[in-house]
Short mmCIF file of C-alpha atoms and ligand atoms in Angstrom, two decimals:
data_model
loop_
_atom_site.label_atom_id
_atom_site.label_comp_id
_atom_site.label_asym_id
_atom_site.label_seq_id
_atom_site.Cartn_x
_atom_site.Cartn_y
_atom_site.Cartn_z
CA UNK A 1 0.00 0.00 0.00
CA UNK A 2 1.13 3.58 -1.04
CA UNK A 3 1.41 5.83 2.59
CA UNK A 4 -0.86 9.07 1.41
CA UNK A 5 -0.05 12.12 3.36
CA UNK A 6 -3.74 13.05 3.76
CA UNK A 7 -7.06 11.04 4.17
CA UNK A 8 -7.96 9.83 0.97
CA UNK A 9 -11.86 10.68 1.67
CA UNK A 10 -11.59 13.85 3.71
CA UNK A 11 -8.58 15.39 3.15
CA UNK A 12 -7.95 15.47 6.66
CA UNK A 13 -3.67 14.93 7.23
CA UNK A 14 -2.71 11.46 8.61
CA UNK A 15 -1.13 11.51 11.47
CA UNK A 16 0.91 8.84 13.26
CA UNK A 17 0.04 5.01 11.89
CA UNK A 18 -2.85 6.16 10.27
CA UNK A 19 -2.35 5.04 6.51
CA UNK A 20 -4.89 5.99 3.51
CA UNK A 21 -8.11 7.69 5.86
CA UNK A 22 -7.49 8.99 8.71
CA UNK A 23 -10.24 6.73 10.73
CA UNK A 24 -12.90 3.65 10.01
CA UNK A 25 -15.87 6.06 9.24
CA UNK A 26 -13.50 7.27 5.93
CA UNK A 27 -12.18 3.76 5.53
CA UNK A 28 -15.64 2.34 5.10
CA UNK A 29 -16.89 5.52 3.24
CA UNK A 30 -13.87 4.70 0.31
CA UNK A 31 -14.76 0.88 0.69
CA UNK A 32 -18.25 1.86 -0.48
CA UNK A 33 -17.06 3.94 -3.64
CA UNK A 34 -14.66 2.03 -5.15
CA UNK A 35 -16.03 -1.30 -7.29
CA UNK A 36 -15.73 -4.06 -5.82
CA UNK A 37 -12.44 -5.54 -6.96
CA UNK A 38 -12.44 -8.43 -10.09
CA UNK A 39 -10.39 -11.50 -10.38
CA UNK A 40 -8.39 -11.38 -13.53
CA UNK A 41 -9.75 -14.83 -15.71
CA UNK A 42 -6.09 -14.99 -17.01
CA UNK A 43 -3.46 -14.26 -14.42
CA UNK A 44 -6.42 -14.66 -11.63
CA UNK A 45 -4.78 -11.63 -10.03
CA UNK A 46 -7.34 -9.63 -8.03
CA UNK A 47 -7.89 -5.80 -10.26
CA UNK A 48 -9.74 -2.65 -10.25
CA UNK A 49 -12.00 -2.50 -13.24
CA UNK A 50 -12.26 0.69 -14.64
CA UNK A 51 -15.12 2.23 -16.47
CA UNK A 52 -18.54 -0.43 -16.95
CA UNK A 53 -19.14 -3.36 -19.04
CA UNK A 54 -18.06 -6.86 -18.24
CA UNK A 55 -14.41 -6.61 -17.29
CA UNK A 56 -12.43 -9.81 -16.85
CA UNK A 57 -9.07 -8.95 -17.68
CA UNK A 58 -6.56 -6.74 -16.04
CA UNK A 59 -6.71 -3.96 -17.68
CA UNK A 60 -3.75 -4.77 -20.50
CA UNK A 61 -1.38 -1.17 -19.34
CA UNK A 62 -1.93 -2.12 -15.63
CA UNK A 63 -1.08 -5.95 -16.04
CA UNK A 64 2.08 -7.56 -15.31
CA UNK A 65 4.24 -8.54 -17.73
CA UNK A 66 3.08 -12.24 -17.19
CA UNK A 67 -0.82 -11.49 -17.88
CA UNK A 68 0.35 -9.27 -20.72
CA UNK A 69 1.87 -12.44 -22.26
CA UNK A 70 -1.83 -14.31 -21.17
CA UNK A 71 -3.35 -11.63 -23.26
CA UNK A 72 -1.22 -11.67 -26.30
CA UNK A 73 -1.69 -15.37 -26.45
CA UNK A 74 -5.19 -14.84 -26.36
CA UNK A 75 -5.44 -12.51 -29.21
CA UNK A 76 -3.42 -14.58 -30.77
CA UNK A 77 -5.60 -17.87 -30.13
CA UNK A 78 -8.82 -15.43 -31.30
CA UNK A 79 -7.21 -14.56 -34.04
CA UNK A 80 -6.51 -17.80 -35.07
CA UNK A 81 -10.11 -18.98 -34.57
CA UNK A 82 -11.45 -16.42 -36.28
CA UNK A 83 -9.43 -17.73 -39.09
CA UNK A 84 -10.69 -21.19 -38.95
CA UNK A 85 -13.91 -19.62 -39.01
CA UNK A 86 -13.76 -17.91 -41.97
CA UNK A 87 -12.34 -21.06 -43.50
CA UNK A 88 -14.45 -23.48 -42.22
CA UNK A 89 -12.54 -25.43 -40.22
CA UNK A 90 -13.44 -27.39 -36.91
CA UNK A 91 -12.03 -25.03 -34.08
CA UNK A 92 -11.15 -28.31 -31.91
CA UNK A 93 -7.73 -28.60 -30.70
CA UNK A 94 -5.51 -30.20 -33.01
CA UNK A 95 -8.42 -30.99 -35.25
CA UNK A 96 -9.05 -28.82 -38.82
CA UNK A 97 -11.50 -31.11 -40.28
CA UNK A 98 -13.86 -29.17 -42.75
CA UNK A 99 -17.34 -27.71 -41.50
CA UNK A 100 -20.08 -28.63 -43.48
CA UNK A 101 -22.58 -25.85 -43.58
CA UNK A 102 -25.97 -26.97 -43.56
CA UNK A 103 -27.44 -23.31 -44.76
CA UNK A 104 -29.47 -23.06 -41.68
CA UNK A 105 -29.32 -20.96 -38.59
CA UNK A 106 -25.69 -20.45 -37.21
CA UNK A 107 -22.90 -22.35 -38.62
CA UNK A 108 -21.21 -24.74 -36.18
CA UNK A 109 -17.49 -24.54 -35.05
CA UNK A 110 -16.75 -28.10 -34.54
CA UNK A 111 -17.07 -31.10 -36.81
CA UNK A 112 -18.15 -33.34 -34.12
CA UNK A 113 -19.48 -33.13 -30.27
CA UNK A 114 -15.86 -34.83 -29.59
CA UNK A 115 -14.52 -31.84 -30.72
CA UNK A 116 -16.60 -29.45 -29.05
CA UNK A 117 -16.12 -31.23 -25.77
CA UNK A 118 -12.41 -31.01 -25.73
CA UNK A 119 -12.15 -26.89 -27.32
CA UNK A 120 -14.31 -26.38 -23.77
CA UNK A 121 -12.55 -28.17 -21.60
CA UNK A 122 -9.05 -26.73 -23.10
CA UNK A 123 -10.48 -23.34 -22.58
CA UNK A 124 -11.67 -23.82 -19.15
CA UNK A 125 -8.34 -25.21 -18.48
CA UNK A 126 -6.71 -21.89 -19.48
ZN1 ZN B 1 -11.01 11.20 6.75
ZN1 ZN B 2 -4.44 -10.42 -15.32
ZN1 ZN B 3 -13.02 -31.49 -35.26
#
């Protein structure tokens, strides 16, 4: 934790041990402002979102240099679905078996349920 010269609710200056607010009422009044703190879905490091919408990564300037890597993997991995997608191609692991398109409702990504079963369970693993 950063030691801040003054309360960070009331401005009030910090005296003694007193770190951040200079007593529980402005503790729990910052406790109550800030959002409430998100696990990162790659690094699973605990972070501040910032701004609305549904957050799960670090925000990429504020990560690490180890969930920076998770995140250009990921584009990378998205990137190359998208590909597949485009081409036709089963997006199971290891598998690039042709899609046939049936013409109705929304194409499918996998050639088979086998293949759908393991592209989950190797992205729940990551
Ligand atoms: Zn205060
Ligand atoms: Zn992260
Ligand atoms: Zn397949």
């Amino acid at each position: 934790m950063d030691f801040e010269p003054d309360c960070l609710h009331c401005g009030t200056p910090l005296e003694g041990r007193q770190r951040r607010t200079c007593s529980a009422r402005c503790r729990k009044a910052i406790q109550r402002q800030a959002p409430a703190l998100r696990v990162c879905r790659l690094c699973g490091q605990p972070f501040q979102p910032t701004g609305r919408g549904r957050v799960t990564l670090c925000p990429y300037d504020d990560a690490d240099d180890f969930c920076q890597g998770l995140q250009d993997d990921q584009e990378d991995l998205q990137a190359a679905r998208l590909a597949a997608r485009e081409e036709g191609q089963c997006e199971g692991p290891g598998c690039s078996s042709p899609l046939t398109y049936g013409g109705r409702g929304r194409p499918s990504r996998f050639c088979s349920p086998a293949c759908k079963t393991r592209a989950y369970r190797a992205e729940a693993r990551s």
